[in-house]
Amino acid sequence: MSTKTTLIFDFNGTMFFATEMHYRAWDEFMPRRLGRKLSREELDRKIIGQANVDIFRRYFGDISPEQIEELTMEKEAEYRRQCLLDPDRVQL
């Protein structure tokens, strides 16, 4: 009998600090999709640490799972773009 071991390691916040990149991504994404920029206070209270499904339903109403997936992919692409723009900041 063969056994497999799985390890899940979340290095964000321990070896890699990307909160600033998330702020930047939301700063680009929300004006494009919502029509306004969110304040840092609003980002901290309603965005950072929250699940995308909850974020997008809070701001865009009763949207479909497909729309949530589309918005998630767009925001995450913006996050990756922000990381690439500042490679010195995203070192382990």
PDB file of C-alpha atoms in Angstrom:
ATOM      1  CA  MET A   1       0.000   0.000   0.000  1.00  0.00           C
ATOM      2  CA  SER A   2       1.315   3.419  -0.983  1.00  0.00           C
ATOM      3  CA  THR A   3       0.849   6.514   1.142  1.00  0.00           C
ATOM      4  CA  LYS A   4       1.001  10.119   0.062  1.00  0.00           C
ATOM      5  CA  THR A   5       1.744  13.130   2.157  1.00  0.00           C
ATOM      6  CA  THR A   6       0.298  16.524   1.399  1.00  0.00           C
ATOM      7  CA  LEU A   7       1.579  19.754   2.829  1.00  0.00           C
ATOM      8  CA  ILE A   8      -0.181  23.083   2.586  1.00  0.00           C
ATOM      9  CA  PHE A   9       1.928  26.063   3.541  1.00  0.00           C
ATOM     10  CA  ASP A  10       0.685  29.637   3.469  1.00  0.00           C
ATOM     11  CA  PHE A  11       3.839  31.746   3.373  1.00  0.00           C
ATOM     12  CA  ASN A  12       2.072  35.079   2.919  1.00  0.00           C
ATOM     13  CA  GLY A  13       2.584  37.043   6.103  1.00  0.00           C
ATOM     14  CA  THR A  14       5.405  34.852   7.369  1.00  0.00           C
ATOM     15  CA  MET A  15       8.089  34.678   4.672  1.00  0.00           C
ATOM     16  CA  PHE A  16       6.463  36.928   2.099  1.00  0.00           C
ATOM     17  CA  PHE A  17       4.606  40.131   2.918  1.00  0.00           C
ATOM     18  CA  ALA A  18       2.238  41.029   0.102  1.00  0.00           C
ATOM     19  CA  THR A  19      -0.488  43.051   1.797  1.00  0.00           C
ATOM     20  CA  GLU A  20       0.731  46.199   0.048  1.00  0.00           C
ATOM     21  CA  MET A  21       0.412  44.428  -3.305  1.00  0.00           C
ATOM     22  CA  HIS A  22      -3.166  43.495  -2.453  1.00  0.00           C
ATOM     23  CA  TYR A  23      -3.912  47.131  -1.575  1.00  0.00           C
ATOM     24  CA  ARG A  24      -2.464  48.215  -4.907  1.00  0.00           C
ATOM     25  CA  ALA A  25      -4.440  45.570  -6.778  1.00  0.00           C
ATOM     26  CA  TRP A  26      -7.698  46.650  -5.138  1.00  0.00           C
ATOM     27  CA  ASP A  27      -6.800  50.296  -5.831  1.00  0.00           C
ATOM     28  CA  GLU A  28      -6.615  49.457  -9.548  1.00  0.00           C
ATOM     29  CA  PHE A  29      -9.448  46.928  -9.695  1.00  0.00           C
ATOM     30  CA  MET A  30     -12.269  48.679  -7.813  1.00  0.00           C
ATOM     31  CA  PRO A  31     -12.315  51.968  -9.756  1.00  0.00           C
ATOM     32  CA  ARG A  32     -12.428  49.935 -12.954  1.00  0.00           C
ATOM     33  CA  ARG A  33     -15.255  47.666 -11.800  1.00  0.00           C
ATOM     34  CA  LEU A  34     -17.058  49.659  -9.089  1.00  0.00           C
ATOM     35  CA  GLY A  35     -16.433  53.160 -10.378  1.00  0.00           C
ATOM     36  CA  ARG A  36     -14.674  54.375  -7.242  1.00  0.00           C
ATOM     37  CA  LYS A  37     -11.562  53.828  -5.193  1.00  0.00           C
ATOM     38  CA  LEU A  38     -11.939  52.462  -1.680  1.00  0.00           C
ATOM     39  CA  SER A  39     -10.307  54.168   1.300  1.00  0.00           C
ATOM     40  CA  ARG A  40      -7.649  52.272   3.257  1.00  0.00           C
ATOM     41  CA  GLU A  41     -10.075  52.104   6.160  1.00  0.00           C
ATOM     42  CA  GLU A  42     -12.720  50.501   3.942  1.00  0.00           C
ATOM     43  CA  LEU A  43     -10.143  48.110   2.484  1.00  0.00           C
ATOM     44  CA  ASP A  44      -9.078  47.102   5.983  1.00  0.00           C
ATOM     45  CA  ARG A  45     -12.648  46.678   7.277  1.00  0.00           C
ATOM     46  CA  LYS A  46     -14.362  45.120   4.270  1.00  0.00           C
ATOM     47  CA  ILE A  47     -11.726  43.598   1.977  1.00  0.00           C
ATOM     48  CA  ILE A  48      -8.432  42.463   3.524  1.00  0.00           C
ATOM     49  CA  GLY A  49      -8.812  38.991   5.020  1.00  0.00           C
ATOM     50  CA  GLN A  50     -12.273  38.406   3.526  1.00  0.00           C
ATOM     51  CA  ALA A  51     -13.276  35.752   1.011  1.00  0.00           C
ATOM     52  CA  ASN A  52     -13.715  36.978  -2.564  1.00  0.00           C
ATOM     53  CA  VAL A  53     -17.258  35.635  -2.725  1.00  0.00           C
ATOM     54  CA  ASP A  54     -18.225  37.803   0.263  1.00  0.00           C
ATOM     55  CA  ILE A  55     -16.374  40.846  -1.066  1.00  0.00           C
ATOM     56  CA  PHE A  56     -17.932  40.689  -4.497  1.00  0.00           C
ATOM     57  CA  ARG A  57     -21.458  40.069  -3.215  1.00  0.00           C
ATOM     58  CA  ARG A  58     -21.081  42.986  -0.788  1.00  0.00           C
ATOM     59  CA  TYR A  59     -20.102  45.364  -3.586  1.00  0.00           C
ATOM     60  CA  PHE A  60     -21.866  43.920  -6.635  1.00  0.00           C
ATOM     61  CA  GLY A  61     -24.985  42.352  -5.152  1.00  0.00           C
ATOM     62  CA  ASP A  62     -26.454  38.963  -5.959  1.00  0.00           C
ATOM     63  CA  ILE A  63     -24.100  37.874  -8.730  1.00  0.00           C
ATOM     64  CA  SER A  64     -23.618  34.399 -10.157  1.00  0.00           C
ATOM     65  CA  PRO A  65     -20.773  32.044  -9.246  1.00  0.00           C
ATOM     66  CA  GLU A  66     -19.464  32.554 -12.788  1.00  0.00           C
ATOM     67  CA  GLN A  67     -19.361  36.321 -12.296  1.00  0.00           C
ATOM     68  CA  ILE A  68     -17.590  35.871  -8.967  1.00  0.00           C
ATOM     69  CA  GLU A  69     -15.016  33.644 -10.675  1.00  0.00           C
ATOM     70  CA  GLU A  70     -14.510  36.223 -13.431  1.00  0.00           C
ATOM     71  CA  LEU A  71     -14.031  39.055 -10.934  1.00  0.00           C
ATOM     72  CA  THR A  72     -11.711  36.893  -8.829  1.00  0.00           C
ATOM     73  CA  MET A  73      -9.522  36.038 -11.809  1.00  0.00           C
ATOM     74  CA  GLU A  74      -9.378  39.692 -12.870  1.00  0.00           C
ATOM     75  CA  LYS A  75      -8.434  40.907  -9.391  1.00  0.00           C
ATOM     76  CA  GLU A  76      -5.826  38.149  -8.932  1.00  0.00           C
ATOM     77  CA  ALA A  77      -4.313  38.988 -12.327  1.00  0.00           C
ATOM     78  CA  GLU A  78      -3.994  42.583 -11.118  1.00  0.00           C
ATOM     79  CA  TYR A  79      -2.350  41.352  -7.904  1.00  0.00           C
ATOM     80  CA  ARG A  80       0.197  39.337  -9.911  1.00  0.00           C
ATOM     81  CA  ARG A  81       0.816  42.375 -12.125  1.00  0.00           C
ATOM     82  CA  GLN A  82       1.495  44.495  -9.055  1.00  0.00           C
ATOM     83  CA  CYS A  83       3.965  41.894  -7.771  1.00  0.00           C
ATOM     84  CA  LEU A  84       5.805  41.917 -11.091  1.00  0.00           C
ATOM     85  CA  LEU A  85       6.018  45.721 -11.017  1.00  0.00           C
ATOM     86  CA  ASP A  86       7.901  45.631  -7.698  1.00  0.00           C
ATOM     87  CA  PRO A  87      10.032  42.457  -7.741  1.00  0.00           C
ATOM     88  CA  ASP A  88      12.359  43.642  -4.955  1.00  0.00           C
ATOM     89  CA  ARG A  89       9.408  43.765  -2.576  1.00  0.00           C
ATOM     90  CA  VAL A  90       8.218  40.227  -3.298  1.00  0.00           C
ATOM     91  CA  GLN A  91      11.335  38.282  -2.354  1.00  0.00           C
ATOM     92  CA  LEU A  92      11.080  35.441   0.151  1.00  0.00           C
TER      93      LEU A  92
END
